Short mmCIF file of C-alpha atoms in Angstrom, two decimals:
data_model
loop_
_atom_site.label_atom_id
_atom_site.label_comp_id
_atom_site.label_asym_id
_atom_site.label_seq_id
_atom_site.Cartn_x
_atom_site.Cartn_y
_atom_site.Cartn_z
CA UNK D 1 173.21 -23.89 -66.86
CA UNK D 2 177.04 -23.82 -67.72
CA UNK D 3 178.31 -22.01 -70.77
CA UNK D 4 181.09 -23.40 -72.47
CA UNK D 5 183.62 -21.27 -74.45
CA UNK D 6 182.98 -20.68 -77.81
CA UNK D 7 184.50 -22.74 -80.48
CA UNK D 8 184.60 -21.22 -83.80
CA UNK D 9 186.66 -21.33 -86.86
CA UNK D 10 188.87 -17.72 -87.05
CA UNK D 11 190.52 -16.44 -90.26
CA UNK D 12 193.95 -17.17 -90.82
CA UNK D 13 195.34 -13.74 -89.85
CA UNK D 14 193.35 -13.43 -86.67
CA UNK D 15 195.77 -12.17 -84.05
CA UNK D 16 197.51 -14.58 -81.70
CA UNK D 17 195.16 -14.00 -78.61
CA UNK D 18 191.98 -15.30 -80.82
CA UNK D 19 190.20 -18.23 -79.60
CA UNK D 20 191.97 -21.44 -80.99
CA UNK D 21 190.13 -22.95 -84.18
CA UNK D 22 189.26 -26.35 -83.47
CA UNK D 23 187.74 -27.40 -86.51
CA UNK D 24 188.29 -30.06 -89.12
CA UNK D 25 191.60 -28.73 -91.15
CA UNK D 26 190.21 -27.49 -94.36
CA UNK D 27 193.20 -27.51 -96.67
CA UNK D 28 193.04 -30.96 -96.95
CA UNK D 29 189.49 -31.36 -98.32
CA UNK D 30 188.26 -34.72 -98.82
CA UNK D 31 187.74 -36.51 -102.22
CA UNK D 32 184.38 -34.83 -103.73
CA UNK D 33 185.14 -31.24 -102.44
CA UNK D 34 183.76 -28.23 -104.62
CA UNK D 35 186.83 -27.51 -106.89
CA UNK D 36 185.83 -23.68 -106.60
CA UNK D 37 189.51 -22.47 -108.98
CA UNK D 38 188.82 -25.02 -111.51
CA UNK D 39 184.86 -24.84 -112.04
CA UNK D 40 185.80 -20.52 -112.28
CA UNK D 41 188.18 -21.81 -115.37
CA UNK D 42 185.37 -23.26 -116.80
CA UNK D 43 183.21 -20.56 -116.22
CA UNK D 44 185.11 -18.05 -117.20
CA UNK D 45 185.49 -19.77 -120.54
CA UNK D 46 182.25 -20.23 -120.74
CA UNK D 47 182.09 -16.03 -120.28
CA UNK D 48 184.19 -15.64 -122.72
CA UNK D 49 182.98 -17.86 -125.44
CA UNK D 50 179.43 -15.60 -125.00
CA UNK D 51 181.25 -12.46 -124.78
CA UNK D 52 182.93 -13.35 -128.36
CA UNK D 53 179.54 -14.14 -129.74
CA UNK D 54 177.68 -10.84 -128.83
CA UNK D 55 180.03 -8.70 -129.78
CA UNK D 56 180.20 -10.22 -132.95
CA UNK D 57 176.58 -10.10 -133.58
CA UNK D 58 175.92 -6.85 -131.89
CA UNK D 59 177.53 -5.48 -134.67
CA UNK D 60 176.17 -7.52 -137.53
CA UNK D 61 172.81 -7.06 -135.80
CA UNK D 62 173.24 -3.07 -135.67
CA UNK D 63 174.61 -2.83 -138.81
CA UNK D 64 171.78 -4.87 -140.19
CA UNK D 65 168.64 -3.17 -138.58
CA UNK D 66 170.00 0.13 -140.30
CA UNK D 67 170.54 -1.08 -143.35
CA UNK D 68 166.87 -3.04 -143.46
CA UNK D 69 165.16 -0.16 -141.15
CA UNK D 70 164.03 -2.78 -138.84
CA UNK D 71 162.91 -1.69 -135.53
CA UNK D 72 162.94 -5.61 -134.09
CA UNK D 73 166.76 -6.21 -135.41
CA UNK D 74 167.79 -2.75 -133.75
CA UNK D 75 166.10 -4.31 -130.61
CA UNK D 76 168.24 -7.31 -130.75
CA UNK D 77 171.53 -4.98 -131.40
CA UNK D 78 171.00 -3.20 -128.24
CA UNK D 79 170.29 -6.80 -126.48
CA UNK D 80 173.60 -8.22 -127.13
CA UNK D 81 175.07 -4.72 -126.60
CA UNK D 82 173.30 -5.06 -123.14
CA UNK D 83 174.61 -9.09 -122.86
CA UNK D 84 178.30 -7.95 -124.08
CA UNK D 85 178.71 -5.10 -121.09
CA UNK D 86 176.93 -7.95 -118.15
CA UNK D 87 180.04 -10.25 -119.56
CA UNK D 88 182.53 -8.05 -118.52
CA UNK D 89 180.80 -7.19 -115.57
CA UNK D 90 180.59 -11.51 -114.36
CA UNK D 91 184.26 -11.44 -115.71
CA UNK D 92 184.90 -9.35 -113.07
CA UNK D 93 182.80 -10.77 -111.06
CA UNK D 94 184.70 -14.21 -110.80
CA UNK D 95 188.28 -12.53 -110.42
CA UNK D 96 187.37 -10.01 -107.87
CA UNK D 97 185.48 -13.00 -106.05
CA UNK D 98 188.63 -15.46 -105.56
CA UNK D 99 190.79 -12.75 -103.57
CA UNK D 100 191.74 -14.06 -100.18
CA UNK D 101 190.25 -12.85 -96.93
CA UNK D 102 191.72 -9.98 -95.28
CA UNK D 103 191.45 -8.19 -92.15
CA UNK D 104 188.90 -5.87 -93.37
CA UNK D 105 186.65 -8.56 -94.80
CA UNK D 106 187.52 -11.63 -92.94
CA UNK D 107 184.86 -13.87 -94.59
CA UNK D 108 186.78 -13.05 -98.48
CA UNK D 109 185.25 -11.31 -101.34
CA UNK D 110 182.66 -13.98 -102.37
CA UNK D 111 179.82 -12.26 -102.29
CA UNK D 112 181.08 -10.16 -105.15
CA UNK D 113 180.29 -12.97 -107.50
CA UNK D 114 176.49 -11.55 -106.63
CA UNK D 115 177.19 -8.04 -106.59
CA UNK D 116 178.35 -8.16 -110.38
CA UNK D 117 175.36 -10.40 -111.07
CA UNK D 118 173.18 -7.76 -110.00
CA UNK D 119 174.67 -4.80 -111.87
CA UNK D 120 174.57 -7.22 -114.71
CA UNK D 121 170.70 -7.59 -114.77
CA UNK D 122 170.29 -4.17 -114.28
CA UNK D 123 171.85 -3.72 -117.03
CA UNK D 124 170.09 -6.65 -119.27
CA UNK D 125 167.06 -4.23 -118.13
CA UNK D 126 168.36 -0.91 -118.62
CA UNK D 127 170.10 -1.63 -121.95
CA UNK D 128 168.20 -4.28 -123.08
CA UNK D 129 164.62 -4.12 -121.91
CA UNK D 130 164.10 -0.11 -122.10
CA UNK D 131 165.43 0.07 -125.46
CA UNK D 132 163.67 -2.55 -127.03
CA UNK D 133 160.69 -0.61 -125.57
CA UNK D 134 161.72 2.39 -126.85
CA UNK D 135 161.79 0.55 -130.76
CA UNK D 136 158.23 -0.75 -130.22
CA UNK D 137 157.06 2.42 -129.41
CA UNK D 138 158.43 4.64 -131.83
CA UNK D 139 157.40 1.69 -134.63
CA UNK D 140 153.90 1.89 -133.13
CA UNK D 141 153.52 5.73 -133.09
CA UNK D 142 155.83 6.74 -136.26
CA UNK D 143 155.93 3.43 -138.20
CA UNK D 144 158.77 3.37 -140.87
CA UNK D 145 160.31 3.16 -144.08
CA UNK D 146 159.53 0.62 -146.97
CA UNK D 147 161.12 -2.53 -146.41
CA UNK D 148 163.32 -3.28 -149.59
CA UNK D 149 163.84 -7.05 -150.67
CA UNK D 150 168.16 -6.22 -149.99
CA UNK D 151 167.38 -4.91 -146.28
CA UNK D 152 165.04 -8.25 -145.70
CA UNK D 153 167.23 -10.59 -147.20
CA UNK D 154 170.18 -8.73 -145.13
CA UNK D 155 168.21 -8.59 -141.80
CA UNK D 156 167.58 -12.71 -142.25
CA UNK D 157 171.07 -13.76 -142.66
CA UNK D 158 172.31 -11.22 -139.56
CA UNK D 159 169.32 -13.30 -138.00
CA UNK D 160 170.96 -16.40 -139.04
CA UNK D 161 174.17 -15.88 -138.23
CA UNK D 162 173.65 -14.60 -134.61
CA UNK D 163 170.77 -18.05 -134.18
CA UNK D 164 174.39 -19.69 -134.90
CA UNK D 165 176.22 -17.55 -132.63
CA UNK D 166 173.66 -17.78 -129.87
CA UNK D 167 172.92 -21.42 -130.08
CA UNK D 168 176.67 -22.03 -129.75
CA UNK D 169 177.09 -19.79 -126.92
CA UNK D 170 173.98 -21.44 -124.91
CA UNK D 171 175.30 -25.26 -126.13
CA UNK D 172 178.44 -24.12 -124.16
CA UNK D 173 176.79 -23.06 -121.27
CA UNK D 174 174.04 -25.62 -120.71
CA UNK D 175 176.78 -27.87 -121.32
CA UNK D 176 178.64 -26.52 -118.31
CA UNK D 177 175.40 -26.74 -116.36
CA UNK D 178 175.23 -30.19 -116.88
CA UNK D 179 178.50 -31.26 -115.78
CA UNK D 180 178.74 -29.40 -112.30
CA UNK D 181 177.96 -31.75 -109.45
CA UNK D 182 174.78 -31.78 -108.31
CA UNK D 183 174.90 -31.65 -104.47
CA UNK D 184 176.54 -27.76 -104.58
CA UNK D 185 175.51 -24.94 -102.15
CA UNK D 186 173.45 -23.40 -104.58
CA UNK D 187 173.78 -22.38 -108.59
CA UNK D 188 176.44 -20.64 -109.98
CA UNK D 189 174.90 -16.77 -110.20
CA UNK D 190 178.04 -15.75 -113.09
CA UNK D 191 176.87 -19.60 -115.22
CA UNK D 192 173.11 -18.32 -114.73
CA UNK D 193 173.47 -15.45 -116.04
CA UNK D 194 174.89 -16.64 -118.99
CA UNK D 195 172.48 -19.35 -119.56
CA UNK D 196 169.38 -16.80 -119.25
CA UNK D 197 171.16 -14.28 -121.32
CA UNK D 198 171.86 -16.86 -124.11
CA UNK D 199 168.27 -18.47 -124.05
CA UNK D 200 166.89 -14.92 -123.65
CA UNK D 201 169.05 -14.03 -127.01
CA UNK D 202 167.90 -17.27 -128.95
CA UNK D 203 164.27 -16.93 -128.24
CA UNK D 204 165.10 -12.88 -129.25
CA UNK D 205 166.49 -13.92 -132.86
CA UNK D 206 163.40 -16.02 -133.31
CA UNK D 207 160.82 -13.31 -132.13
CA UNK D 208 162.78 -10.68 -134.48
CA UNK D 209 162.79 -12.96 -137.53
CA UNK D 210 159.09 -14.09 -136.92
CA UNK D 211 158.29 -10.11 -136.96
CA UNK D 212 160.49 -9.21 -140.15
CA UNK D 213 159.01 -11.94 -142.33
CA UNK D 214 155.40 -10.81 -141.12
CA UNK D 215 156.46 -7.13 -141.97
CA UNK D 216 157.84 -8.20 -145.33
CA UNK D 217 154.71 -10.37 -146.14
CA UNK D 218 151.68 -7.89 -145.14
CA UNK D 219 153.35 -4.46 -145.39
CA UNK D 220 152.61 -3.77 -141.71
CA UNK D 221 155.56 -2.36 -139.39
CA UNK D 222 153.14 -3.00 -136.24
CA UNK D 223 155.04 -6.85 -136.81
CA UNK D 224 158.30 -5.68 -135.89
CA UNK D 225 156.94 -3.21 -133.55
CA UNK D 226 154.66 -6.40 -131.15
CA UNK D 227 158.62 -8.56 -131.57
CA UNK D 228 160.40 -5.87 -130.34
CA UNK D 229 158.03 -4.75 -127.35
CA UNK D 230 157.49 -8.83 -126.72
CA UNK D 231 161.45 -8.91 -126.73
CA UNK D 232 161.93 -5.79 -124.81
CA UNK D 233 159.30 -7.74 -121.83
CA UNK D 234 161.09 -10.72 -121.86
CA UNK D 235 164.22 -9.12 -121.01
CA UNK D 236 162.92 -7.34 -118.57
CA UNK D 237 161.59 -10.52 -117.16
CA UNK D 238 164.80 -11.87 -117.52
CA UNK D 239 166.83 -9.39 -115.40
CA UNK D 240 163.72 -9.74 -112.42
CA UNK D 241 164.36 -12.67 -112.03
CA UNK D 242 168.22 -12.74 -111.88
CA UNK D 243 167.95 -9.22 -110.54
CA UNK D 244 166.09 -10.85 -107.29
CA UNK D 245 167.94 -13.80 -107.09
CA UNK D 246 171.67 -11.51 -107.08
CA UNK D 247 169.87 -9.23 -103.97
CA UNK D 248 168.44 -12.55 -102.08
CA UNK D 249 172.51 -13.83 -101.73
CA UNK D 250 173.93 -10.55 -101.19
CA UNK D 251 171.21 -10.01 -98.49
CA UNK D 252 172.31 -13.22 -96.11
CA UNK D 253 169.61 -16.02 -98.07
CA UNK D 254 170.38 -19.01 -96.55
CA UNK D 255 169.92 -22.67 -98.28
CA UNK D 256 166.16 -24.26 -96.75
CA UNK D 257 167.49 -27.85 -97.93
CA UNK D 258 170.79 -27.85 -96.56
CA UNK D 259 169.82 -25.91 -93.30
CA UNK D 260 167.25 -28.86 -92.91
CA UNK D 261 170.36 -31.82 -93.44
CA UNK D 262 172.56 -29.72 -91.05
CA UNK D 263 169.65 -29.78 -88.46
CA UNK D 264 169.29 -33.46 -88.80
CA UNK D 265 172.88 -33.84 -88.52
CA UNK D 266 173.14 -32.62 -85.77
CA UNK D 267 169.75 -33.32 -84.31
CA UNK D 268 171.36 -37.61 -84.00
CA UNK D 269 174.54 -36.97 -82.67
CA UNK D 270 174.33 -38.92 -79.11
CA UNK D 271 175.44 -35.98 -77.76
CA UNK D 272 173.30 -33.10 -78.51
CA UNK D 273 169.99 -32.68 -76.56
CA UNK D 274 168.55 -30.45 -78.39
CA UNK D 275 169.40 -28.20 -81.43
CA UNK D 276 168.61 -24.56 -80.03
CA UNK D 277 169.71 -22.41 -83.27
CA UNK D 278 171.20 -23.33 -86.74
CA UNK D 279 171.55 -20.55 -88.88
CA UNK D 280 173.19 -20.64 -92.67
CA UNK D 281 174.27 -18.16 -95.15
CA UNK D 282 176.10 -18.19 -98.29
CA UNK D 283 179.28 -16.64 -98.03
CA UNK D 284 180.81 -17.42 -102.04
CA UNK D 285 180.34 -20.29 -104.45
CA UNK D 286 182.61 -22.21 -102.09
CA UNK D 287 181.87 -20.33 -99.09
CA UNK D 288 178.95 -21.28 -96.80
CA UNK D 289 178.76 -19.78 -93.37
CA UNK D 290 177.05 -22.06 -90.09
CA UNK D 291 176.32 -20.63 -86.90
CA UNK D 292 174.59 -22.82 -84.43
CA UNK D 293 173.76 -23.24 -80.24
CA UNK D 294 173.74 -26.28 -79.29
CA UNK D 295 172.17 -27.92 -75.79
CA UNK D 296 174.41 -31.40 -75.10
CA UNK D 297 173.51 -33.80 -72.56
CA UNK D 298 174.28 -33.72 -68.62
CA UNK D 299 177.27 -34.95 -66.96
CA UNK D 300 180.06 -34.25 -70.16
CA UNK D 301 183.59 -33.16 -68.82
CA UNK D 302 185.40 -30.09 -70.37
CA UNK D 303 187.60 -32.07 -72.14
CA UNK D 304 184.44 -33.91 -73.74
CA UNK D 305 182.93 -31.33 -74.52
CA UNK D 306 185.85 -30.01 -76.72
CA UNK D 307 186.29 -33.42 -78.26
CA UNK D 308 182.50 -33.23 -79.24
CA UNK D 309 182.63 -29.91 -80.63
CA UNK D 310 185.81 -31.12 -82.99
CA UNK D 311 183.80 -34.18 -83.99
CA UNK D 312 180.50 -32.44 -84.74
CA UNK D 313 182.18 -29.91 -86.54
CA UNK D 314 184.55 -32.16 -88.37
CA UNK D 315 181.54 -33.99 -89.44
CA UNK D 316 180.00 -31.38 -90.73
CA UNK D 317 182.71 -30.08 -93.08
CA UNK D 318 183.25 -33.85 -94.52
CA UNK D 319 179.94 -33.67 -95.54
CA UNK D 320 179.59 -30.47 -96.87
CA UNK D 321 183.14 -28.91 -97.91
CA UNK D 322 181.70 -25.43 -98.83
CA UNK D 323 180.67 -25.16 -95.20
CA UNK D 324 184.33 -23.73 -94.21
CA UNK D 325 183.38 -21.59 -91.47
CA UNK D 326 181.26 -22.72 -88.89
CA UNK D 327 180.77 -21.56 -85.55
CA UNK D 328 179.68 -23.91 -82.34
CA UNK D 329 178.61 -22.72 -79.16
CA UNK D 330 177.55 -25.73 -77.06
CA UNK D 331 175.77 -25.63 -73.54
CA UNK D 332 175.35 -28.45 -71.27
CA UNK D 333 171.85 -29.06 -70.46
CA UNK D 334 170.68 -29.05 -66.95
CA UNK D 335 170.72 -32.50 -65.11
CA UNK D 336 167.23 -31.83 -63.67
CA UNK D 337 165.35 -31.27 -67.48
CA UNK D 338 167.54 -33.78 -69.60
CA UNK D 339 165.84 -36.96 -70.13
CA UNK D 340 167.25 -39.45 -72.76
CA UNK D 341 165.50 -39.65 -76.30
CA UNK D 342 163.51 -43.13 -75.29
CA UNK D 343 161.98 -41.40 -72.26
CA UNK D 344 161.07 -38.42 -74.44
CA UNK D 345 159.29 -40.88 -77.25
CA UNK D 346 156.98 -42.17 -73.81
CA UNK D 347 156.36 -38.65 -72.65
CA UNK D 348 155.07 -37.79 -76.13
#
């Protein structure tokens, strides 16, 4: 069995005695390519326009549960308190993700995009979740002051206000969801985090309204107390579930669907024999990294088989634009064990 060099795509400031990059040229994407600069725009505006809400409301909200002694309120202070500190963290997240590749990370900094997505449901649970326990349980165990008529009535227009506030925020965002093309490498982590933290927020205001109005109608705290501890395990919830989604893509997870179309791709090119490895991992938004072995038929000269590896490749990043660096090896497959795909249908 003959090996054939490698041919793989190299960063751009890979020294002069790398192998040569044969792949498609990929600063000339084709029409339909992910626009990674221009959906970060939006995103970032998106960010924004929920970072402007929460810190508004985190201090209406704070304000508010003093001033009405309300244990479910104070929860939903410390919730956008918790949502206002993960925006700056996925504002971060998208700038520090767009730097170019360098020499000590040649693959780029795209995978920050999920590191700041991680510390930001840690802290949706450390902020968020723990101190929304914290409320139930000290409501539970000490219960409170007398609600007066001015804290209720105060406590239900903060409430108001930040359903307003939220509901804008999430309008924004599932807007944003909606208009991002649907065949992507995978969701936008910074855009999901958003989206859960605004729905997580809405459903919050409800929860914390539904609890002062039963505390204000039967004279029982333990109303507030069962919002606040029902808010405080939805949060934490919340941050699992973004939480284990961050680690999965900073970990190497690798896309089952699009592995499969690669495979198949690759599997009916004339060529190829047999596919003998395909591996995939996100790399960035934009960013999707292919490895893959490759057994190609009998009898191919050297020059073929570099004109094969350019198509299949080339192929391969028309199709997918986010898969930018892919890496080839091909292997001719031994005269004696190669028999065409019509003789393998008969032998099955």
């Amino acid at each position: 069995m003959t090996d054939t060099p490698d041919v793989t795509d190299t960063p751009t400031d890979t020294p002069s005695d790398a192998p040569t990059d044969t792949s498609a040229d990929t600063s000339s994407e084709p029409e339909g390519a992910a626009q990674g600069p221009s959906e970060d725009r939006k995103t970032r505006f998106t960010v924004l326009v929920a970072l402007g809400a929460n810190l508004l409301i985190a201090v209406a909200k704070a304000v508010g549960g003093l001033f009405a002694g309300s244990p479910a309120l104070l929860s939903e202070a410390a919730h956008s308190v918790a949502d206002s500190l993960n925006e700056v963290f996925l504002l971060a997240a998208l700038r520090r993700s767009r730097r170019p590749a360098d020499r000590q990370h040649p693959f780029g900094y795209g995978k920050e995009r999920f590191f700041w997505s991680l510390l930001a449901a840690v802290g949706i649970f450390v902020m968020g979740g723990c101190f929304s326990f914290f409320q139930a349980y000290e409501a539970f165990t000490q219960g409170g002051a007398e609600e007066s008529k001015s804290g209720f009535v105060v406590g239900l227009v903060v409430l108001g206000v930040a359903f307003l506030a939220e509901g804008t925020s999430l309008a924004r965002a599932v807007h944003q969801v909606r208009k991002q093309p649907g065949e992507g490498i995978g969701e936008d982590p910074t855009l999901r985090t958003v989206l859960a933290e605004d729905a997580t927020a809405v459903i919050g205001v409800v929860l914390a309204a539904a609890g002062l109005v039963l505390h204000r109608t039967t004279g029982h705290i333990e109303w507030e107390a069962t919002a606040s501890l029902i808010i405080g395990v939805l949060l934490v919830f919340v941050a699992y579930r973004l939480g284990t989604s961050a680690r999965d893509q900073l970990i190497g997870e690798g896309d089952p669907k699009l592995h499969h179309a690669i495979y198949e791709l690759l599997d009916d090119q004339p060529e190829i024999e047999a596919v003998a490895a395909l591996h995939i991992m996100r790399l960035g938004m934009d960013s999707t990294l292919v490895a893959a072995r490759v057994d190609l038929v009998p009898g191919l000269e050297s020059e073929q088989l570099e004109l094969v590896s350019e198509r299949i490749k080339r192929t391969v990043h028309e199709r997918w634009p986010e898969a930018d660096q892919m890496f080839l090896d091909v292997v001719e497959a031994p005269t004696g064990e190669w028999r065409s795909p019509a003789e393998s249908a008969r032998a099955n």
